[in-house]
Amino acid sequence: MAEQDISRRGFLGWATGLLAGLGALFVAVPLVGTVVASVQPKGRAGFVSVGDVSALKPGEPVAFPFVDDVRDAYVQERVPRMVWAVKRQDGSVTAYSPVCPHLGCEFFWDPTARQFVCPCHDSRWDVNGRILGGPTPRAMDTLVSKVENGALMVRWEQFQTGTPEKIPVG
C-alpha cells in the first residue's frame, strides 16, 4: 500500500474531525453573535414617527399610540407604546412618556380638570409636565423629539421610577 493511499480508519478519522469542526462552528457563530449583541445597548437609539403634528392644537395634549420595533440580541419584538404630545404657542412640540415617575402606572389627560392624572396614586401634573400634587417624585418625563416633514419623531426611552432624578433604564 502506498503512503498516499488513505485507509478506511484514516478516512473515518478525517471525516469525523470535519463534522466535529462544522458542528462547533454551527454552535460558535450564534454564541459569538449573542455575546457581541449583549455588549451593545439594547433597543434602538433612533427616532420613530408617531404621528402628524397637524393634529395638535396649542396647549391641548394628544396621545399618539405607535408600535416600536425592539431588538435584544436575536429577539425582535413589536411593542405597543404611546406618547403624549403638547404643542406650544411658539409651534414647538414637547413629547412626554406616559409612564408615571412614581411607580410606573400609565397616566391620562383629564380635559375637564386640565391636568394629567395618574389614577393609581393620584399624582397630577399640569400641561407643561410640572407637579400639581400626589406622591410623584419628579415632573413628567420628556422624550427627545423633533418634527420632520410634518411628522412628530420621538426617541423612546424608559426611566427609573421612584427617584427624584430622571435616570434612563438600560
PDB file of C-alpha atoms in Angstrom:
ATOM      1  CA  MET A   1       0.000   0.000   0.000  1.00  0.00           C
ATOM      2  CA  ALA A   2       1.407   3.460  -0.950  1.00  0.00           C
ATOM      3  CA  GLU A   3       1.815   6.346   1.510  1.00  0.00           C
ATOM      4  CA  GLN A   4      -0.704   8.437  -0.399  1.00  0.00           C
ATOM      5  CA  ASP A   5      -3.457   5.910  -0.040  1.00  0.00           C
ATOM      6  CA  ILE A   6      -5.891   6.672   2.792  1.00  0.00           C
ATOM      7  CA  SER A   7      -7.047   3.788   4.894  1.00  0.00           C
ATOM      8  CA  ARG A   8     -10.631   3.364   5.925  1.00  0.00           C
ATOM      9  CA  ARG A   9      -9.667   4.222   9.508  1.00  0.00           C
ATOM     10  CA  GLY A  10      -7.834   7.359   8.325  1.00  0.00           C
ATOM     11  CA  PHE A  11     -10.795   8.491   6.230  1.00  0.00           C
ATOM     12  CA  LEU A  12     -13.245   7.969   9.107  1.00  0.00           C
ATOM     13  CA  GLY A  13     -10.949   9.952  11.407  1.00  0.00           C
ATOM     14  CA  TRP A  14     -10.703  12.767   8.872  1.00  0.00           C
ATOM     15  CA  ALA A  15     -14.492  12.792   8.242  1.00  0.00           C
ATOM     16  CA  THR A  16     -15.260  12.738  11.981  1.00  0.00           C
ATOM     17  CA  GLY A  17     -12.901  15.675  12.546  1.00  0.00           C
ATOM     18  CA  LEU A  18     -14.519  17.627   9.716  1.00  0.00           C
ATOM     19  CA  LEU A  19     -18.042  17.006  11.060  1.00  0.00           C
ATOM     20  CA  ALA A  20     -16.982  17.925  14.609  1.00  0.00           C
ATOM     21  CA  GLY A  21     -15.433  21.157  13.304  1.00  0.00           C
ATOM     22  CA  LEU A  22     -18.582  22.057  11.357  1.00  0.00           C
ATOM     23  CA  GLY A  23     -20.704  21.292  14.418  1.00  0.00           C
ATOM     24  CA  ALA A  24     -18.502  23.512  16.588  1.00  0.00           C
ATOM     25  CA  LEU A  25     -18.738  26.301  14.006  1.00  0.00           C
ATOM     26  CA  PHE A  26     -22.522  25.860  13.848  1.00  0.00           C
ATOM     27  CA  VAL A  27     -22.699  26.406  17.638  1.00  0.00           C
ATOM     28  CA  ALA A  28     -19.995  29.091  17.863  1.00  0.00           C
ATOM     29  CA  VAL A  29     -21.384  31.603  15.362  1.00  0.00           C
ATOM     30  CA  PRO A  30     -24.699  32.283  17.198  1.00  0.00           C
ATOM     31  CA  LEU A  31     -22.907  32.169  20.547  1.00  0.00           C
ATOM     32  CA  VAL A  32     -20.410  34.837  19.470  1.00  0.00           C
ATOM     33  CA  GLY A  33     -23.284  36.875  17.981  1.00  0.00           C
ATOM     34  CA  THR A  34     -25.157  36.728  21.280  1.00  0.00           C
ATOM     35  CA  VAL A  35     -22.111  37.812  23.278  1.00  0.00           C
ATOM     36  CA  VAL A  36     -21.385  40.711  20.920  1.00  0.00           C
ATOM     37  CA  ALA A  37     -25.037  41.801  20.860  1.00  0.00           C
ATOM     38  CA  SER A  38     -25.285  41.718  24.665  1.00  0.00           C
ATOM     39  CA  VAL A  39     -22.443  44.236  24.902  1.00  0.00           C
ATOM     40  CA  GLN A  40     -24.282  46.658  22.613  1.00  0.00           C
ATOM     41  CA  PRO A  41     -27.061  48.836  24.036  1.00  0.00           C
ATOM     42  CA  LYS A  42     -30.475  47.207  23.980  1.00  0.00           C
ATOM     43  CA  GLY A  43     -33.306  48.538  21.906  1.00  0.00           C
ATOM     44  CA  ARG A  44     -32.744  51.240  19.359  1.00  0.00           C
ATOM     45  CA  ALA A  45     -31.428  54.751  19.661  1.00  0.00           C
ATOM     46  CA  GLY A  46     -33.241  56.024  16.555  1.00  0.00           C
ATOM     47  CA  PHE A  47     -36.364  58.080  16.099  1.00  0.00           C
ATOM     48  CA  VAL A  48     -39.824  56.647  15.444  1.00  0.00           C
ATOM     49  CA  SER A  49     -42.544  58.537  13.602  1.00  0.00           C
ATOM     50  CA  VAL A  50     -45.573  58.655  15.916  1.00  0.00           C
ATOM     51  CA  GLY A  51     -47.997  60.950  14.131  1.00  0.00           C
ATOM     52  CA  ASP A  52     -48.842  64.096  12.238  1.00  0.00           C
ATOM     53  CA  VAL A  53     -48.273  67.361  14.133  1.00  0.00           C
ATOM     54  CA  SER A  54     -51.186  68.972  12.290  1.00  0.00           C
ATOM     55  CA  ALA A  55     -53.399  67.008  14.728  1.00  0.00           C
ATOM     56  CA  LEU A  56     -52.053  69.172  17.557  1.00  0.00           C
ATOM     57  CA  LYS A  57     -53.625  72.380  18.841  1.00  0.00           C
ATOM     58  CA  PRO A  58     -51.552  74.611  21.140  1.00  0.00           C
ATOM     59  CA  GLY A  59     -51.980  73.660  24.799  1.00  0.00           C
ATOM     60  CA  GLU A  60     -54.099  70.552  24.063  1.00  0.00           C
ATOM     61  CA  PRO A  61     -52.314  67.231  24.784  1.00  0.00           C
ATOM     62  CA  VAL A  62     -52.803  64.430  22.262  1.00  0.00           C
ATOM     63  CA  ALA A  63     -51.970  60.763  22.803  1.00  0.00           C
ATOM     64  CA  PHE A  64     -50.030  59.165  19.962  1.00  0.00           C
ATOM     65  CA  PRO A  65     -50.027  55.350  20.103  1.00  0.00           C
ATOM     66  CA  PHE A  66     -47.394  53.624  17.965  1.00  0.00           C
ATOM     67  CA  VAL A  67     -45.639  50.293  17.567  1.00  0.00           C
ATOM     68  CA  ASP A  68     -41.942  50.140  18.401  1.00  0.00           C
ATOM     69  CA  ASP A  69     -39.597  47.502  16.955  1.00  0.00           C
ATOM     70  CA  VAL A  70     -37.283  46.435  19.795  1.00  0.00           C
ATOM     71  CA  ARG A  71     -34.313  44.159  19.265  1.00  0.00           C
ATOM     72  CA  ASP A  72     -32.368  42.467  22.075  1.00  0.00           C
ATOM     73  CA  ALA A  73     -29.672  40.138  20.678  1.00  0.00           C
ATOM     74  CA  TYR A  74     -31.634  37.693  18.490  1.00  0.00           C
ATOM     75  CA  VAL A  75     -35.024  38.565  19.961  1.00  0.00           C
ATOM     76  CA  GLN A  76     -37.002  41.104  17.993  1.00  0.00           C
ATOM     77  CA  GLU A  77     -40.475  42.136  19.064  1.00  0.00           C
ATOM     78  CA  ARG A  78     -43.069  44.747  18.217  1.00  0.00           C
ATOM     79  CA  VAL A  79     -44.065  46.614  21.366  1.00  0.00           C
ATOM     80  CA  PRO A  80     -47.134  48.885  21.547  1.00  0.00           C
ATOM     81  CA  ARG A  81     -46.236  52.243  23.083  1.00  0.00           C
ATOM     82  CA  MET A  82     -47.730  55.697  23.435  1.00  0.00           C
ATOM     83  CA  VAL A  83     -46.520  59.249  23.960  1.00  0.00           C
ATOM     84  CA  TRP A  84     -48.313  62.417  24.973  1.00  0.00           C
ATOM     85  CA  ALA A  85     -47.536  65.406  22.760  1.00  0.00           C
ATOM     86  CA  VAL A  86     -48.214  69.052  23.566  1.00  0.00           C
ATOM     87  CA  LYS A  87     -47.815  71.822  21.017  1.00  0.00           C
ATOM     88  CA  ARG A  88     -46.664  75.154  22.439  1.00  0.00           C
ATOM     89  CA  GLN A  89     -47.775  78.637  21.338  1.00  0.00           C
ATOM     90  CA  ASP A  90     -44.455  79.093  19.524  1.00  0.00           C
ATOM     91  CA  GLY A  91     -45.134  75.926  17.457  1.00  0.00           C
ATOM     92  CA  SER A  92     -42.610  73.703  19.237  1.00  0.00           C
ATOM     93  CA  VAL A  93     -43.776  70.276  20.414  1.00  0.00           C
ATOM     94  CA  THR A  94     -42.923  68.500  23.678  1.00  0.00           C
ATOM     95  CA  ALA A  95     -43.281  64.725  23.903  1.00  0.00           C
ATOM     96  CA  TYR A  96     -43.909  63.093  27.277  1.00  0.00           C
ATOM     97  CA  SER A  97     -43.565  59.498  28.359  1.00  0.00           C
ATOM     98  CA  PRO A  98     -46.953  58.194  29.576  1.00  0.00           C
ATOM     99  CA  VAL A  99     -45.257  56.338  32.452  1.00  0.00           C
ATOM    100  CA  CYS A 100     -45.776  57.785  35.930  1.00  0.00           C
ATOM    101  CA  PRO A 101     -42.416  58.544  37.605  1.00  0.00           C
ATOM    102  CA  HIS A 102     -43.837  57.322  40.928  1.00  0.00           C
ATOM    103  CA  LEU A 103     -44.459  53.589  40.313  1.00  0.00           C
ATOM    104  CA  GLY A 104     -44.738  53.197  36.541  1.00  0.00           C
ATOM    105  CA  CYS A 105     -48.516  53.374  36.106  1.00  0.00           C
ATOM    106  CA  GLU A 106     -49.904  54.927  32.930  1.00  0.00           C
ATOM    107  CA  PHE A 107     -51.490  58.345  33.376  1.00  0.00           C
ATOM    108  CA  PHE A 108     -54.077  60.156  31.246  1.00  0.00           C
ATOM    109  CA  TRP A 109     -55.128  63.704  30.375  1.00  0.00           C
ATOM    110  CA  ASP A 110     -58.249  64.954  32.155  1.00  0.00           C
ATOM    111  CA  PRO A 111     -59.616  67.702  29.859  1.00  0.00           C
ATOM    112  CA  THR A 112     -62.137  68.905  32.455  1.00  0.00           C
ATOM    113  CA  ALA A 113     -59.520  69.477  35.164  1.00  0.00           C
ATOM    114  CA  ARG A 114     -56.907  70.407  32.503  1.00  0.00           C
ATOM    115  CA  GLN A 115     -54.269  68.191  34.070  1.00  0.00           C
ATOM    116  CA  PHE A 116     -52.562  64.842  33.664  1.00  0.00           C
ATOM    117  CA  VAL A 117     -53.729  62.342  36.298  1.00  0.00           C
ATOM    118  CA  CYS A 118     -52.312  59.011  37.453  1.00  0.00           C
ATOM    119  CA  PRO A 119     -55.357  57.025  38.595  1.00  0.00           C
ATOM    120  CA  CYS A 120     -53.354  54.650  40.793  1.00  0.00           C
ATOM    121  CA  HIS A 121     -51.926  57.048  43.375  1.00  0.00           C
ATOM    122  CA  ASP A 122     -53.441  60.423  42.373  1.00  0.00           C
ATOM    123  CA  SER A 123     -50.277  62.109  41.092  1.00  0.00           C
ATOM    124  CA  ARG A 124     -51.128  65.134  38.945  1.00  0.00           C
ATOM    125  CA  TRP A 125     -49.237  67.387  36.515  1.00  0.00           C
ATOM    126  CA  ASP A 126     -50.123  70.497  34.534  1.00  0.00           C
ATOM    127  CA  VAL A 127     -49.996  70.691  30.719  1.00  0.00           C
ATOM    128  CA  ASN A 128     -46.288  71.596  30.959  1.00  0.00           C
ATOM    129  CA  GLY A 129     -45.468  68.470  32.991  1.00  0.00           C
ATOM    130  CA  ARG A 130     -44.970  70.271  36.317  1.00  0.00           C
ATOM    131  CA  ILE A 131     -46.125  68.539  39.512  1.00  0.00           C
ATOM    132  CA  LEU A 132     -49.506  69.650  40.864  1.00  0.00           C
ATOM    133  CA  GLY A 133     -49.834  67.013  43.585  1.00  0.00           C
ATOM    134  CA  GLY A 134     -49.522  63.406  44.667  1.00  0.00           C
ATOM    135  CA  PRO A 135     -46.584  61.195  45.543  1.00  0.00           C
ATOM    136  CA  THR A 136     -44.737  61.563  42.222  1.00  0.00           C
ATOM    137  CA  PRO A 137     -41.049  62.281  42.917  1.00  0.00           C
ATOM    138  CA  ARG A 138     -40.499  64.387  39.771  1.00  0.00           C
ATOM    139  CA  ALA A 139     -42.123  66.178  36.857  1.00  0.00           C
ATOM    140  CA  MET A 140     -43.314  64.205  33.826  1.00  0.00           C
ATOM    141  CA  ASP A 141     -40.504  62.629  31.820  1.00  0.00           C
ATOM    142  CA  THR A 142     -39.886  64.291  28.472  1.00  0.00           C
ATOM    143  CA  LEU A 143     -38.683  62.328  25.473  1.00  0.00           C
ATOM    144  CA  VAL A 144     -36.262  63.531  22.817  1.00  0.00           C
ATOM    145  CA  SER A 145     -38.363  64.578  19.847  1.00  0.00           C
ATOM    146  CA  LYS A 146     -38.260  66.526  16.608  1.00  0.00           C
ATOM    147  CA  VAL A 147     -40.602  67.441  13.778  1.00  0.00           C
ATOM    148  CA  GLU A 148     -39.646  66.260  10.288  1.00  0.00           C
ATOM    149  CA  ASN A 149     -41.833  66.881   7.241  1.00  0.00           C
ATOM    150  CA  GLY A 150     -44.876  67.442   9.452  1.00  0.00           C
ATOM    151  CA  ALA A 151     -44.364  64.212  11.434  1.00  0.00           C
ATOM    152  CA  LEU A 152     -43.553  64.021  15.138  1.00  0.00           C
ATOM    153  CA  MET A 153     -40.451  61.871  15.578  1.00  0.00           C
ATOM    154  CA  VAL A 154     -39.737  60.512  19.070  1.00  0.00           C
ATOM    155  CA  ARG A 155     -36.827  58.614  20.579  1.00  0.00           C
ATOM    156  CA  TRP A 156     -38.464  56.188  23.041  1.00  0.00           C
ATOM    157  CA  GLU A 157     -36.747  55.770  26.386  1.00  0.00           C
ATOM    158  CA  GLN A 158     -37.729  54.418  29.792  1.00  0.00           C
ATOM    159  CA  PHE A 159     -36.683  55.929  33.106  1.00  0.00           C
ATOM    160  CA  GLN A 160     -36.333  54.596  36.628  1.00  0.00           C
ATOM    161  CA  THR A 161     -39.413  55.086  38.758  1.00  0.00           C
ATOM    162  CA  GLY A 162     -39.463  56.298  42.342  1.00  0.00           C
ATOM    163  CA  THR A 163     -36.392  58.549  42.042  1.00  0.00           C
ATOM    164  CA  PRO A 164     -36.287  62.344  42.055  1.00  0.00           C
ATOM    165  CA  GLU A 165     -33.779  62.260  39.183  1.00  0.00           C
ATOM    166  CA  LYS A 166     -34.653  61.268  35.614  1.00  0.00           C
ATOM    167  CA  ILE A 167     -32.390  58.201  35.192  1.00  0.00           C
ATOM    168  CA  PRO A 168     -32.555  56.191  31.957  1.00  0.00           C
ATOM    169  CA  VAL A 169     -33.127  52.428  32.310  1.00  0.00           C
ATOM    170  CA  GLY A 170     -30.706  50.196  30.406  1.00  0.00           C
TER     171      GLY A 170
END
